[in-house]
Structures are given as C-alpha cells and as structure tokens.
Short mmCIF file of C-alpha atoms in Angstrom, two decimals:
data_model
loop_
_atom_site.label_atom_id
_atom_site.label_comp_id
_atom_site.label_asym_id
_atom_site.label_seq_id
_atom_site.Cartn_x
_atom_site.Cartn_y
_atom_site.Cartn_z
CA GLY H 1 0.20 0.21 0.00
CA PRO H 2 1.10 3.69 -0.28
CA SER H 3 3.26 4.83 2.06
CA ARG H 4 2.61 6.65 5.13
CA GLN H 5 5.15 9.38 4.68
CA PRO H 6 3.39 13.17 5.66
CA LEU H 7 3.44 16.53 3.68
CA THR H 8 6.20 18.31 4.94
CA GLY H 9 6.29 21.46 2.90
CA GLN H 10 4.73 24.34 1.34
CA VAL H 11 1.34 23.05 -0.89
CA VAL H 12 1.28 25.03 -4.37
CA GLY H 13 -1.80 23.16 -5.35
CA LEU H 14 -3.92 20.23 -5.82
CA THR H 15 -6.46 18.70 -8.46
CA VAL H 16 -8.31 15.01 -8.86
CA ASP H 17 -7.36 12.86 -12.15
CA ARG H 18 -9.73 11.44 -14.45
CA ARG H 19 -9.10 7.89 -12.22
CA GLY H 20 -10.19 9.68 -9.05
CA ASP H 21 -6.61 10.08 -7.59
CA VAL H 22 -5.95 13.31 -5.73
CA TRP H 23 -2.64 14.85 -6.60
CA VAL H 24 -0.71 17.57 -4.93
CA GLY H 25 2.01 19.85 -5.59
CA GLU H 26 4.47 20.25 -2.66
CA ILE H 27 7.99 22.34 -2.75
CA SER H 28 10.09 19.71 -0.99
CA THR H 29 8.92 16.20 -1.83
CA GLY H 30 7.58 17.58 -5.21
CA LEU H 31 4.39 15.68 -7.05
CA VAL H 32 2.39 13.46 -4.60
CA ARG H 33 -0.90 11.30 -5.02
CA LEU H 34 -3.17 11.03 -1.76
CA GLY H 35 -4.15 7.07 -1.83
CA GLU H 36 -6.00 7.38 1.09
CA VAL H 37 -6.95 10.28 3.53
CA SER H 38 -4.15 9.30 6.02
CA ALA H 39 -1.67 8.57 3.64
CA THR H 40 0.53 9.80 0.64
CA LYS H 41 2.64 8.43 -2.06
CA PRO H 42 5.09 10.33 -3.29
CA ASP H 43 5.87 10.78 -7.30
CA ALA H 44 9.35 11.72 -8.44
CA PRO H 45 9.59 14.97 -10.42
CA PRO H 46 10.80 14.53 -13.74
CA PRO H 47 14.85 14.07 -14.12
CA GLY H 48 16.55 17.53 -14.04
CA THR H 49 13.37 19.44 -12.72
CA LYS H 50 13.28 21.27 -10.20
CA PRO H 51 10.18 21.76 -7.26
CA PRO H 52 6.77 22.33 -8.45
CA PHE H 53 5.10 25.86 -8.57
CA THR H 54 1.90 25.15 -9.84
CA ILE H 55 -0.14 22.02 -10.68
CA TYR H 56 -3.95 22.01 -12.58
CA GLY H 57 -5.82 19.24 -13.69
CA ASP H 58 -7.92 19.70 -16.96
CA ALA H 59 -11.50 18.74 -18.64
CA SER H 60 -10.40 15.23 -19.32
CA GLY H 61 -8.94 14.39 -16.42
CA ARG H 62 -5.34 14.86 -17.07
CA VAL H 63 -2.40 16.37 -14.76
CA TRP H 64 -0.62 19.23 -15.26
CA THR H 65 2.34 20.48 -13.36
CA GLY H 66 4.48 23.34 -13.81
CA TYR H 67 7.99 23.62 -12.48
CA PHE H 68 10.56 26.27 -11.31
CA ASP H 69 13.11 25.50 -14.00
CA GLY H 70 10.55 25.66 -16.92
CA THR H 71 9.17 22.90 -17.73
CA LEU H 72 5.79 21.29 -18.18
CA GLN H 73 4.56 17.78 -16.89
CA VAL H 74 1.59 16.24 -18.23
CA ARG H 75 0.34 13.17 -16.72
CA ASP H 76 -2.77 11.13 -18.40
CA GLY H 77 -3.16 8.24 -16.64
CA ASP H 78 -0.10 6.40 -16.64
CA ASP H 79 1.29 8.31 -19.51
CA VAL H 80 3.45 10.93 -18.67
CA ARG H 81 5.03 13.48 -21.16
CA ILE H 82 7.35 16.27 -20.36
CA PHE H 83 7.32 19.79 -22.40
CA GLY H 84 10.19 22.34 -22.39
CA ARG H 85 12.46 24.18 -24.85
CA ALA H 86 13.24 21.29 -26.91
CA GLU H 87 8.95 20.73 -27.30
CA GLY H 88 8.36 24.35 -28.38
CA PHE H 89 7.40 25.61 -24.95
CA VAL H 90 9.18 28.68 -24.05
CA GLY H 91 10.10 27.85 -20.56
CA GLY H 92 10.49 30.21 -17.67
CA MET H 93 9.07 29.65 -14.14
CA VAL H 94 5.86 28.14 -14.35
CA THR H 95 3.24 30.42 -12.52
CA THR H 96 -0.29 29.42 -13.61
CA LEU H 97 -2.38 27.04 -15.70
CA HIS H 98 -5.92 27.46 -17.01
CA GLU H 99 -7.81 25.56 -19.79
CA SER H 100 -10.75 27.75 -21.75
CA PRO H 101 -12.30 26.00 -23.89
CA PRO H 102 -11.46 22.52 -23.40
CA GLY H 103 -8.22 21.54 -25.15
CA THR H 104 -6.87 24.80 -25.37
CA VAL H 105 -4.50 25.17 -22.10
CA TRP H 106 -2.99 28.66 -21.35
CA ILE H 107 0.40 28.87 -19.49
CA GLY H 108 1.60 31.68 -17.63
CA SER H 109 5.32 32.12 -16.92
CA SER H 110 8.12 34.37 -16.68
CA LYS H 111 8.86 34.26 -20.09
CA GLY H 112 5.25 35.33 -20.91
CA LEU H 113 1.76 33.65 -21.91
CA SER H 114 1.81 30.84 -23.97
CA ARG H 115 -0.91 28.64 -25.42
CA TYR H 116 -0.76 24.48 -26.02
CA ARG H 117 -3.33 23.44 -28.56
CA ASP H 118 -3.96 20.76 -31.06
CA GLY H 119 0.15 19.66 -29.93
CA ARG H 120 1.74 23.03 -30.53
CA PHE H 121 2.76 25.89 -28.32
CA ASP H 122 1.92 29.26 -28.95
CA THR H 123 3.47 32.36 -27.11
CA VAL H 124 4.06 36.20 -26.63
CA GLY H 125 6.60 37.18 -24.63
CA TRP H 126 7.73 40.83 -23.45
CA ASN H 127 9.05 41.53 -26.46
CA SER H 128 5.30 42.07 -27.77
CA GLY H 129 4.89 44.87 -25.35
CA LEU H 130 3.19 42.83 -22.20
CA PRO H 131 4.17 45.13 -19.26
CA GLY H 132 5.79 43.15 -16.05
CA ASN H 133 8.10 40.46 -15.78
CA VAL H 134 5.68 37.52 -14.69
CA ILE H 135 2.00 36.24 -15.89
CA GLY H 136 0.22 35.26 -12.40
CA ALA H 137 -3.34 34.70 -13.28
CA ILE H 138 -5.36 33.61 -16.40
CA VAL H 139 -8.85 34.39 -16.70
CA PRO H 140 -11.18 34.29 -20.16
CA ASP H 141 -14.76 36.22 -19.53
CA GLY H 142 -16.39 34.40 -22.46
CA LEU H 143 -16.96 37.71 -23.97
CA GLY H 144 -13.76 37.25 -26.22
CA GLN H 145 -11.44 38.67 -23.49
CA LEU H 146 -8.87 37.12 -21.96
CA TRP H 147 -7.63 38.52 -18.43
CA LEU H 148 -4.00 38.30 -17.19
CA ALA H 149 -2.64 39.06 -13.64
CA SER H 150 1.01 40.48 -14.65
CA SER H 151 3.49 42.00 -11.79
CA ALA H 152 2.35 45.29 -13.41
CA GLY H 153 -1.34 44.94 -12.61
CA ILE H 154 -4.44 43.67 -14.49
CA LEU H 155 -4.46 43.38 -18.37
CA ARG H 156 -7.48 43.30 -20.42
CA VAL H 157 -6.43 41.29 -24.16
CA ALA H 158 -8.67 40.47 -26.96
CA LEU H 159 -8.56 36.93 -27.87
CA ALA H 160 -8.52 37.93 -31.66
CA ASP H 161 -5.49 40.24 -30.82
CA LEU H 162 -3.74 37.59 -29.49
CA GLU H 163 -4.10 35.32 -32.28
CA GLN H 164 -2.62 37.90 -34.77
CA SER H 165 0.19 37.65 -32.34
CA PHE H 166 0.60 34.30 -32.27
CA GLY H 167 0.96 34.36 -35.89
CA ASP H 168 3.50 37.76 -36.09
CA ALA H 169 5.97 37.48 -33.33
CA SER H 170 6.95 41.08 -34.55
CA ARG H 171 3.41 42.66 -33.83
CA ALA H 172 2.91 44.44 -30.44
CA LEU H 173 -0.20 43.05 -28.53
CA PRO H 174 -2.81 45.69 -28.01
CA PHE H 175 -4.07 45.53 -24.38
CA GLU H 176 -5.73 47.48 -21.39
CA LEU H 177 -3.72 47.95 -17.97
CA TYR H 178 -5.83 48.28 -14.94
CA ASP H 179 -3.16 49.59 -11.97
CA ALA H 180 -3.16 51.94 -9.60
CA SER H 181 -4.34 54.75 -11.50
CA ASP H 182 -7.41 52.72 -11.69
CA GLY H 183 -7.98 52.17 -8.18
CA LEU H 184 -5.87 48.89 -8.03
CA ARG H 185 -4.43 49.06 -4.36
CA GLY H 186 -2.11 46.17 -4.20
CA ASP H 187 -0.15 43.75 -6.74
CA PRO H 188 -1.75 40.67 -8.18
CA ILE H 189 -0.32 37.77 -6.34
CA SER H 190 1.67 34.66 -8.15
CA PHE H 191 1.89 31.61 -6.27
CA GLY H 192 0.78 28.51 -7.71
CA THR H 193 -2.82 28.04 -6.68
CA PRO H 194 -5.60 29.94 -8.64
CA THR H 195 -5.58 33.78 -7.55
CA ALA H 196 -8.48 34.74 -10.12
CA ALA H 197 -11.65 33.81 -10.61
CA TYR H 198 -14.50 34.83 -12.84
CA ALA H 199 -18.07 34.61 -11.69
CA ALA H 200 -21.57 34.03 -13.47
CA ASP H 201 -22.34 37.23 -12.86
CA GLY H 202 -19.48 38.99 -14.83
CA ARG H 203 -17.39 39.90 -11.94
CA LEU H 204 -13.72 39.09 -11.97
CA TRP H 205 -12.00 38.45 -8.76
CA PHE H 206 -8.30 38.86 -8.16
CA VAL H 207 -6.17 37.80 -5.19
CA THR H 208 -3.66 40.96 -4.42
CA SER H 209 -0.86 41.98 -2.01
CA ASP H 210 -3.25 44.17 -0.10
CA GLY H 211 -7.02 42.27 -0.31
CA VAL H 212 -8.67 41.27 -3.24
CA ALA H 213 -9.97 43.35 -6.18
CA LEU H 214 -13.20 43.06 -7.91
CA MET H 215 -13.75 44.51 -11.31
CA ASP H 216 -16.93 43.97 -13.49
CA VAL H 217 -16.11 42.91 -16.89
CA HIS H 218 -19.05 45.06 -18.47
CA GLN H 219 -18.10 48.01 -16.81
CA ALA H 220 -14.46 47.59 -17.26
CA ALA H 221 -14.04 50.85 -19.85
CA LYS H 222 -11.04 52.71 -19.00
CA ARG H 223 -11.93 56.49 -18.64
CA ARG H 224 -10.48 58.62 -21.39
CA GLN H 225 -11.37 61.92 -19.93
CA PRO H 226 -8.21 63.64 -18.13
CA PRO H 227 -8.41 64.38 -14.73
CA ALA H 228 -9.56 68.53 -14.22
CA MET H 229 -6.37 70.64 -13.58
CA LEU H 230 -6.28 73.52 -10.99
CA ILE H 231 -3.41 75.84 -11.22
CA GLU H 232 -2.47 78.07 -7.98
#
C-alpha cells in the first residue's frame, strides 16, 4: 500500500485526475498522489527538474504540473509527457495554468503567455509589449477577452489580437492595463494555486497583496477623460 510519509513542505495546489486520484504539488517532496486521506505516495518529479510551482487538472482529467525550471509535466493516467524548450515551450518559471475552452491550455510564466492547443505551443513574450515580468493568473471572460494578472497590474487582452500576435512575433500586442491609477490597491499575487476567478454575474476576482480586487467585465471601460487641472 502507499507509504505513510506526511507532507512536509509548502503545498502549491492540488487536483483530481480522471481516475479519481488526488494529486498535490508540494515544494519539498514534488508531485504527490494521495491514495488515502491519511497516506501519501510520493511520485518523483521529472529528472533534472526543480520543485513544482503550480498544478492544474484539465477537463479530460489530465494533471498539468509547472516547474521552477521552465518545464511542464502532463500526466494522463500512466502516460507522462514532459514539455520544455525542445518541445516548443518557451520555458521560464511556470506560475499559472488555465484551460478554456476544453483542449486549450493557457500557461503563464516568467517568459510571458503561452497557449497549448492541438499539440502546439504559441507564445507572446515581453517583446510584444506586455508589461511586467511574470503572468500570475489567466481568466477568460467568455466575451472574447482574456484577463491576465501580471506583476504590472491586471491586463485585458482581446483573443483576436492574441491570435494575430501568435502568428507574427514582431507585432505589438494591444492591451488595456488596470493599475493603481484605476483603483488597484495591491499587486496581483502569483503563487501556484489559482489567484483569480470569473463569476457568473460577470465579476472578476483577483487576489492581491492588499486584499481582493473586484472588477465587472461589463463596466471595465477605462476613463479617457483626463482629470481637471487646477493651477494655483
């Protein structure tokens, strides 16, 4: 049966695979499978990788694990695949994962934003004009927009613009940035577990360093009128 080695380090996330097994990403042990509530069975991370930073279960029951060293592991039952630069993944510390629609997995990292679809990776990096140095949360709103929590603030990007940038690496990516000037009090948090969510009423929730930020996607247009200026 499974060994009774307890979790000893910081847990970065957990998910359930298609067989019903619970998987936990734990910094000191790596990827751990819970066979019973009181027992764990360590499963070694891919050779040469560092501890996991994030873990995610997609709609088909696959378990995605992102590592500090810029590799992705995808576990589908007993089949395990590892993606790195040789497989077309841009790399960088993998900070967040999100699937939408089914079969399309978005990956945020210190190298930018990537999409995995139909066996192919596409990426927009900081050379596209994206502000910040890490993507910490990814939330589609169902209205053709992708919302990103970055180290610079909260970004809104049109999926149509992303598609064009994926096809042309030299193209600047249009985006809308929401930061302290728009009322964002803290910096978005980027650490393993999901730090953003989209509610059915159209509101977006983001965990920040100063509480939780709330935005309504239907009322997110930025003010274009400059503030009145008074000279004394």
